[in-house]
Each structure stands twice: as C-alpha cells, then as structure tokens.
C-alpha cells in the first residue's frame, strides 16, 4: 500500500506548483489539460477503489485470472511511458473547479484505501477489469498505483508546453 500512498501524495504535492489557470490550460486542442489528467486519475482510481472493496467482500471468481498482457504489466509493475488506447477516455473531460477540489478528492481516495486495507478481510474474491479480466483487491491496488505513475509522463509533457508558454 506504500507505493499507492506515495503516488497519491506525489500528485497532491504537485498541485502547489500550479495556478488554477495553468491546471486548466490545454497544451493543444486535442489533448487534456493537467487538470483533466487529475480528473481522469480521480475518476479511475475511485472505480479501482470500488473494485477493491467488492473483491474484499466476496470469494467469487477467486480462480479466475488476469490476461497475459495484464500479467506482463504486473510483472514489471508499470505501464509503458506512452499514450495507451483506452476507449473510456474522454477528450471533453470536465475541468477542475479548484485546486482544493482536486486535493480533497485525492486525499479522500487515499483515506478510503487506507481504511479498506486496514480492515482487510480474508476473502479471496476478484472482480472483472473491462480489459484485463480478473483482479483481487491487492492487484487492484497495484493497478491503481501503476496507473497513477503512468500518467507522470503525460504531466511532464504538459509541463513543457504550459510552463514554457
């Protein structure tokens, strides 16, 4: 759980370096602003947290496996540092209302995950990922951390565009 908490804390800490205007600035018309990246991370991590909770509450699908592609990502504990096709991504993702909103939402997610794993049950259930098949709660946690770290390349790319403008 340490990796996940460190990743969330890192994203929270980055907020101090930006104005709301910078967070909402798109580097190009067809790309996300950094604020939209935050919104994406919050939305997806909430979904992962719901899956952790559901997996902890059941023994269903305990024998089901993740795809070989997912197993390869888990083996190296990361996604490639490049854009990945995701049919659920929306270029028109809402901009954040404030830095505090983002900070509050990320802090809430971190606290929820800490609470889940503090009270971890002995259940061995798994839930279905839309593209990678079945993950247990610990795998969802690792996936969430991998996802948070994956978007650091995108943050760096946006930083170059908006901070040099």
XYZ file of N, CA and C in Angstrom:
495
model
N 0.815 -1.189 0.000
C 0.000 0.000 0.000
C 0.867 1.264 0.000
N 2.102 1.123 0.414
C 3.010 2.263 0.479
C 3.186 2.923 -0.882
N 3.371 2.115 -1.937
C 3.554 2.678 -3.280
C 2.369 3.512 -3.705
N 1.165 2.990 -3.485
C -0.045 3.715 -3.848
C -0.122 5.044 -3.090
N 0.085 5.000 -1.780
C 0.008 6.226 -0.970
C 1.062 7.234 -1.408
N 2.256 6.763 -1.711
C 3.308 7.665 -2.190
C 2.909 8.314 -3.506
N 2.309 7.536 -4.401
C 1.892 8.082 -5.697
C 0.801 9.128 -5.528
N -0.183 8.847 -4.687
C -1.251 9.821 -4.434
C -0.661 11.086 -3.815
N 0.208 10.915 -2.825
C 0.827 12.075 -2.177
C 1.649 12.901 -3.163
N 2.301 12.220 -4.092
C 3.082 12.922 -5.111
C 2.162 13.804 -5.957
N 1.039 13.261 -6.416
C 0.099 14.037 -7.218
C -0.489 15.200 -6.407
N -0.773 14.962 -5.124
C -1.272 16.047 -4.270
C -0.217 17.145 -4.164
N 1.024 16.760 -3.941
C 2.106 17.726 -3.805
C 2.331 18.561 -5.047
N 2.143 17.972 -6.205
C 2.332 18.716 -7.458
C 1.372 19.897 -7.575
N 0.218 19.811 -6.940
C -0.785 20.875 -7.064
C -0.239 22.236 -6.638
N 0.667 22.252 -5.683
C 1.202 23.516 -5.177
C 1.953 24.315 -6.238
N 2.423 23.652 -7.268
C 3.242 24.314 -8.285
C 2.428 25.015 -9.378
N 1.103 24.889 -9.342
C 0.277 25.395 -10.434
C -0.794 26.352 -9.946
N -1.148 27.276 -10.818
C -2.351 28.073 -10.611
C -3.514 27.282 -11.206
N -4.722 27.657 -10.858
C -5.882 27.002 -11.452
C -5.877 27.204 -12.965
N -5.491 28.398 -13.413
C -5.427 28.674 -14.847
C -4.455 27.711 -15.540
N -3.298 27.469 -14.948
C -2.338 26.528 -15.537
C -2.905 25.112 -15.564
N -3.604 24.726 -14.511
C -4.201 23.390 -14.469
C -5.259 23.218 -15.560
N -5.912 24.296 -15.930
C -6.980 24.226 -16.924
C -6.499 24.476 -18.358
N -5.246 24.799 -18.521
C -4.703 25.129 -19.844
C -4.370 23.851 -20.620
N -4.961 23.742 -21.800
C -4.658 22.606 -22.680
C -3.438 22.947 -23.533
N -2.485 22.031 -23.615
C -1.317 22.298 -24.447
C -1.642 22.259 -25.941
N -2.725 21.584 -26.305
C -3.180 21.506 -27.691
C -4.689 21.244 -27.660
N -5.401 21.623 -28.713
C -6.859 21.448 -28.710
C -7.322 20.002 -28.537
N -6.501 19.048 -28.960
C -6.903 17.639 -28.895
C -6.271 16.887 -27.728
N -5.788 17.631 -26.730
C -5.186 16.967 -25.579
C -5.794 17.484 -24.281
N -5.581 16.737 -23.226
C -6.077 17.115 -21.917
C -5.215 18.193 -21.290
N -5.831 18.995 -20.463
C -5.091 19.876 -19.563
C -4.601 19.007 -18.401
N -3.704 19.552 -17.601
C -3.247 18.819 -16.424
C -4.410 18.604 -15.456
N -5.294 19.576 -15.362
C -6.485 19.420 -14.519
C -7.360 18.267 -14.977
N -7.473 18.085 -16.277
C -8.239 16.957 -16.797
C -7.532 15.633 -16.520
N -6.206 15.632 -16.528
C -5.464 14.427 -16.139
C -5.810 14.099 -14.686
N -5.803 15.105 -13.832
C -6.200 14.890 -12.432
C -7.614 14.325 -12.347
N -8.537 14.890 -13.099
C -9.924 14.405 -13.079
C -9.993 12.937 -13.516
N -9.229 12.600 -14.543
C -9.161 11.227 -15.028
C -8.614 10.303 -13.937
N -7.527 10.712 -13.306
C -6.925 9.887 -12.257
C -7.895 9.680 -11.098
N -8.582 10.725 -10.713
C -9.545 10.630 -9.609
C -10.690 9.694 -9.982
N -11.248 9.877 -11.158
C -12.370 9.047 -11.597
C -11.977 7.573 -11.679
N -10.869 7.289 -12.336
C -10.446 5.902 -12.489
C -10.061 5.286 -11.146
N -9.387 6.038 -10.298
C -8.966 5.491 -9.010
C -10.170 5.235 -8.108
N -11.189 6.047 -8.216
C -12.428 5.754 -7.479
C -13.014 4.425 -7.938
N -13.022 4.194 -9.242
C -13.519 2.914 -9.769
C -12.670 1.762 -9.229
N -11.355 1.914 -9.250
C -10.476 0.858 -8.743
C -10.744 0.599 -7.261
N -10.986 1.652 -6.515
C -11.272 1.515 -5.085
C -12.579 0.750 -4.870
N -13.581 1.047 -5.686
C -14.848 0.301 -5.613
C -14.605 -1.180 -5.901
N -13.724 -1.458 -6.850
C -13.408 -2.849 -7.187
C -12.652 -3.537 -6.048
N -11.744 -2.812 -5.396
C -11.038 -3.372 -4.231
C -12.052 -3.789 -3.175
N -12.975 -2.878 -2.891
C -13.982 -3.131 -1.866
C -14.863 -4.320 -2.241
N -15.270 -4.396 -3.492
C -16.111 -5.504 -3.946
C -15.358 -6.829 -3.873
N -14.094 -6.831 -4.269
C -13.298 -8.063 -4.223
C -13.094 -8.536 -2.789
N -12.957 -7.591 -1.872
C -12.766 -7.941 -0.460
C -14.025 -8.514 0.172
N -15.166 -8.273 -0.452
C -16.445 -8.679 0.126
C -16.949 -10.017 -0.398
N -16.150 -10.706 -1.209
C -16.639 -11.933 -1.829
C -15.516 -12.947 -2.004
N -15.910 -14.157 -2.271
C -14.957 -15.193 -2.673
C -15.174 -15.571 -4.143
N -16.096 -14.882 -4.804
C -16.408 -15.182 -6.202
C -15.214 -14.894 -7.105
N -15.097 -15.690 -8.141
C -14.089 -15.537 -9.193
C -12.647 -15.688 -8.689
N -12.475 -16.288 -7.514
C -11.135 -16.425 -6.931
C -10.189 -17.205 -7.844
N -10.731 -18.092 -8.648
C -9.885 -18.901 -9.534
C -9.711 -18.296 -10.921
N -10.330 -17.161 -11.171
C -10.215 -16.505 -12.471
C -8.905 -15.725 -12.549
N -8.372 -15.624 -13.748
C -7.060 -14.996 -13.920
C -7.155 -13.704 -14.717
N -6.098 -12.912 -14.609
C -5.943 -11.741 -15.460
C -5.408 -12.203 -16.807
N -5.463 -11.356 -17.797
C -4.946 -11.701 -19.125
C -3.416 -11.788 -19.085
N -2.823 -12.474 -20.056
C -1.358 -12.495 -20.137
C -0.761 -11.087 -20.283
N -1.460 -10.199 -20.992
C -0.989 -8.816 -21.140
C -0.949 -8.116 -19.782
N -1.980 -8.325 -18.992
C -2.009 -7.733 -17.654
C -0.906 -8.328 -16.789
N -0.725 -9.640 -16.856
C 0.319 -10.292 -16.066
C 1.698 -9.723 -16.410
N 1.914 -9.415 -17.680
C 3.200 -8.834 -18.092
C 3.378 -7.441 -17.488
N 2.318 -6.642 -17.464
C 2.388 -5.305 -16.842
C 2.653 -5.422 -15.338
N 1.961 -6.347 -14.694
C 2.142 -6.532 -13.260
C 3.550 -7.024 -12.939
N 4.111 -7.843 -13.815
C 5.459 -8.381 -13.583
C 6.512 -7.277 -13.537
N 6.331 -6.241 -14.343
C 7.280 -5.114 -14.344
C 6.756 -3.937 -13.510
N 5.540 -4.094 -12.973
C 4.923 -3.111 -12.083
C 4.798 -1.727 -12.725
N 4.508 -1.698 -14.020
C 4.310 -0.400 -14.676
C 3.707 -0.581 -16.061
N 3.150 0.517 -16.555
C 2.712 0.619 -17.938
C 3.851 1.237 -18.730
N 3.850 1.063 -20.041
C 4.849 1.776 -20.849
C 4.620 3.288 -20.773
N 5.697 4.054 -20.869
C 5.597 5.523 -20.814
C 5.240 6.083 -22.180
N 4.013 5.842 -22.569
C 3.499 6.341 -23.839
C 1.980 6.346 -23.761
N 1.337 7.047 -24.656
C -0.129 7.018 -24.668
C -0.630 5.606 -24.932
N -1.667 5.228 -24.223
C -2.276 3.915 -24.417
C -3.716 4.100 -24.863
N -4.137 3.276 -25.779
C -5.514 3.346 -26.257
C -6.449 2.935 -25.123
N -7.451 3.764 -24.875
C -8.443 3.472 -23.851
C -9.780 3.989 -24.361
N -10.705 3.087 -24.681
C -11.989 3.530 -25.238
C -12.822 4.344 -24.247
N -12.441 4.352 -22.975
C -13.206 5.070 -21.966
C -12.708 6.498 -21.764
N -11.572 6.858 -22.377
C -11.046 8.208 -22.227
C -11.905 9.202 -22.999
N -12.113 10.356 -22.415
C -12.963 11.391 -22.999
C -12.171 12.685 -23.099
N -11.958 13.164 -24.317
C -11.199 14.392 -24.536
C -11.923 15.593 -23.914
N -13.222 15.459 -23.712
C -14.021 16.559 -23.176
C -14.234 16.421 -21.665
N -13.327 15.761 -21.004
C -13.386 15.599 -19.563
C -13.487 16.964 -18.894
N -14.304 17.062 -17.863
C -14.546 18.332 -17.182
C -13.264 18.877 -16.555
N -13.128 20.193 -16.612
C -12.014 20.866 -15.951
C -12.287 20.923 -14.442
N -11.245 20.932 -13.629
C -11.461 21.054 -12.187
C -11.966 22.451 -11.829
N -12.732 22.519 -10.751
C -13.243 23.807 -10.276
C -12.206 24.548 -9.445
N -11.351 23.789 -8.754
C -10.335 24.410 -7.905
C -9.240 23.408 -7.583
N -8.112 23.931 -7.162
C -7.031 23.066 -6.700
C -7.464 22.324 -5.441
N -8.206 23.014 -4.592
C -8.655 22.394 -3.340
C -9.584 21.214 -3.610
N -10.416 21.313 -4.644
C -11.297 20.206 -5.017
C -10.451 18.973 -5.340
N -9.417 19.155 -6.138
C -8.552 18.039 -6.514
C -7.841 17.473 -5.284
N -7.318 18.351 -4.455
C -6.618 17.926 -3.242
C -7.558 17.124 -2.333
N -8.763 17.630 -2.144
C -9.758 16.975 -1.281
C -10.144 15.601 -1.832
N -10.346 15.517 -3.132
C -10.749 14.244 -3.726
C -9.625 13.206 -3.643
N -8.402 13.615 -3.924
C -7.278 12.679 -3.831
C -7.043 12.231 -2.390
N -7.145 13.156 -1.456
C -6.986 12.810 -0.041
C -8.076 11.829 0.395
N -9.287 12.058 -0.069
C -10.402 11.156 0.249
C -10.169 9.754 -0.278
N -9.636 9.655 -1.484
C -9.336 8.339 -2.065
C -8.268 7.636 -1.238
N -7.214 8.360 -0.895
C -6.132 7.761 -0.101
C -6.678 7.256 1.232
N -7.490 8.056 1.897
C -8.068 7.649 3.182
C -8.975 6.436 3.037
N -9.760 6.393 1.968
C -10.652 5.254 1.721
C -9.843 3.969 1.533
N -8.785 4.041 0.747
C -7.953 2.863 0.508
C -7.270 2.417 1.798
N -6.767 3.353 2.567
C -6.137 3.003 3.850
C -7.139 2.295 4.754
N -8.354 2.792 4.802
C -9.396 2.179 5.623
C -9.738 0.780 5.122
N -9.833 0.611 3.819
C -10.139 -0.706 3.253
C -9.097 -1.744 3.655
N -7.836 -1.388 3.503
C -6.786 -2.355 3.763
C -6.483 -2.502 5.254
N -6.870 -1.524 6.039
C -6.743 -1.630 7.487
C -7.700 -2.699 8.005
N -8.857 -2.770 7.402
C -9.890 -3.729 7.805
C -9.983 -4.894 6.822
N -8.869 -5.231 6.187
C -8.877 -6.266 5.152
C -9.438 -7.586 5.680
N -10.327 -8.160 4.911
C -10.929 -9.439 5.269
C -10.087 -10.574 4.689
N -10.492 -11.783 4.981
C -9.769 -12.939 4.467
C -10.364 -13.434 3.142
N -11.302 -12.691 2.613
C -11.938 -13.065 1.348
C -10.923 -13.032 0.214
N -11.110 -13.887 -0.761
C -10.164 -14.014 -1.877
C -10.810 -13.705 -3.216
N -11.894 -12.950 -3.203
C -12.624 -12.673 -4.419
C -11.866 -11.802 -5.404
N -12.369 -11.823 -6.629
C -11.821 -10.997 -7.700
C -12.986 -10.344 -8.432
N -12.707 -9.208 -9.037
C -13.708 -8.537 -9.858
C -13.138 -8.306 -11.249
N -14.032 -8.076 -12.171
C -13.678 -8.002 -13.590
C -13.198 -6.621 -14.001
N -12.000 -6.557 -14.533
C -11.495 -5.349 -15.186
C -11.991 -5.403 -16.627
N -12.440 -4.280 -17.199
C -13.010 -4.311 -18.552
C -12.056 -4.786 -19.647
N -10.762 -4.680 -19.456
C -9.837 -5.099 -20.500
C -8.846 -6.173 -20.097
N -8.635 -6.338 -18.797
C -7.579 -7.239 -18.333
C -8.083 -8.430 -17.521
N -9.386 -8.623 -17.480
C -10.045 -9.726 -16.786
C -10.050 -9.538 -15.268
N -9.645 -10.535 -14.478
C -9.936 -10.522 -13.045
C -8.748 -10.127 -12.167
N -9.032 -9.213 -11.220
C -8.047 -8.772 -10.231
C -8.626 -8.969 -8.828
N -7.771 -9.340 -7.889
C -8.166 -9.328 -6.482
C -7.897 -7.927 -5.928
N -8.209 -7.703 -4.664
C -8.080 -6.361 -4.086
C -6.642 -5.853 -4.143
N -5.678 -6.709 -3.824
C -4.268 -6.286 -3.849
C -3.833 -5.947 -5.273
N -4.331 -6.685 -6.247
C -3.984 -6.398 -7.645
C -4.626 -5.090 -8.103
N -5.849 -4.827 -7.662
C -6.473 -3.531 -7.985
C -5.655 -2.391 -7.399
N -5.142 -2.591 -6.184
C -4.319 -1.564 -5.551
C -3.045 -1.338 -6.357
N -2.402 -2.411 -6.765
C -1.183 -2.287 -7.577
C -1.503 -1.620 -8.907
N -2.619 -2.001 -9.517
C -3.023 -1.412 -10.792
C -3.253 0.093 -10.632
N -3.902 0.494 -9.541
C -4.149 1.919 -9.283
C -2.832 2.674 -9.172
N -1.870 2.103 -8.464
C -0.556 2.740 -8.338
C 0.140 2.828 -9.690
N 0.095 1.749 -10.455
C 0.710 1.754 -11.787
C 0.078 2.833 -12.661
N -1.232 2.977 -12.567
C -1.950 3.971 -13.370
C -1.545 5.391 -12.974
N -1.457 5.657 -11.672
C -1.034 6.984 -11.205
C 0.374 7.310 -11.711
N 1.274 6.351 -11.621
C 2.648 6.584 -12.071
C 2.727 6.692 -13.592
N 1.874 5.963 -14.297
C 1.877 6.001 -15.765
C 1.644 7.415 -16.284
N 0.777 8.159 -15.631
C 0.436 9.492 -16.134
C 1.493 10.552 -15.818
N 2.569 10.177 -15.152
C 3.644 11.142 -14.899
C 4.309 11.587 -16.203
N 4.416 10.682 -17.186
C 4.997 11.080 -18.487
C 4.125 12.151 -19.133
N 2.801 12.007 -18.979
C 1.874 12.972 -19.568
C 1.989 14.317 -18.844
N 2.139 14.285 -17.538
C 2.330 15.508 -16.759
C 3.581 16.235 -17.232
N 4.666 15.518 -17.427
C 5.913 16.136 -17.895
C 5.734 16.783 -19.264
N 5.019 16.111 -20.130
C 4.756 16.644 -21.477
C 3.913 17.928 -21.401
N 2.894 17.920 -20.560
C 2.052 19.109 -20.405
C 2.848 20.243 -19.759
N 3.679 19.892 -18.759
C 4.518 20.915 -18.119
C 5.378 21.640 -19.138
N 5.996 20.903 -20.030
C 6.846 21.528 -21.056
C 6.057 22.501 -21.902
N 4.835 22.156 -22.206
C 4.011 23.008 -23.080
C 3.482 24.238 -22.345
N 3.008 24.079 -21.122
C 2.348 25.211 -20.449
C 3.301 26.079 -19.645
N 4.386 25.516 -19.156
C 5.293 26.303 -18.336
C 6.324 27.065 -19.168
N 6.475 26.681 -20.435
C 7.378 27.398 -21.335
C 6.621 28.354 -22.230
N 5.312 28.359 -22.096
C 4.500 29.244 -22.953
C 4.545 30.669 -22.479
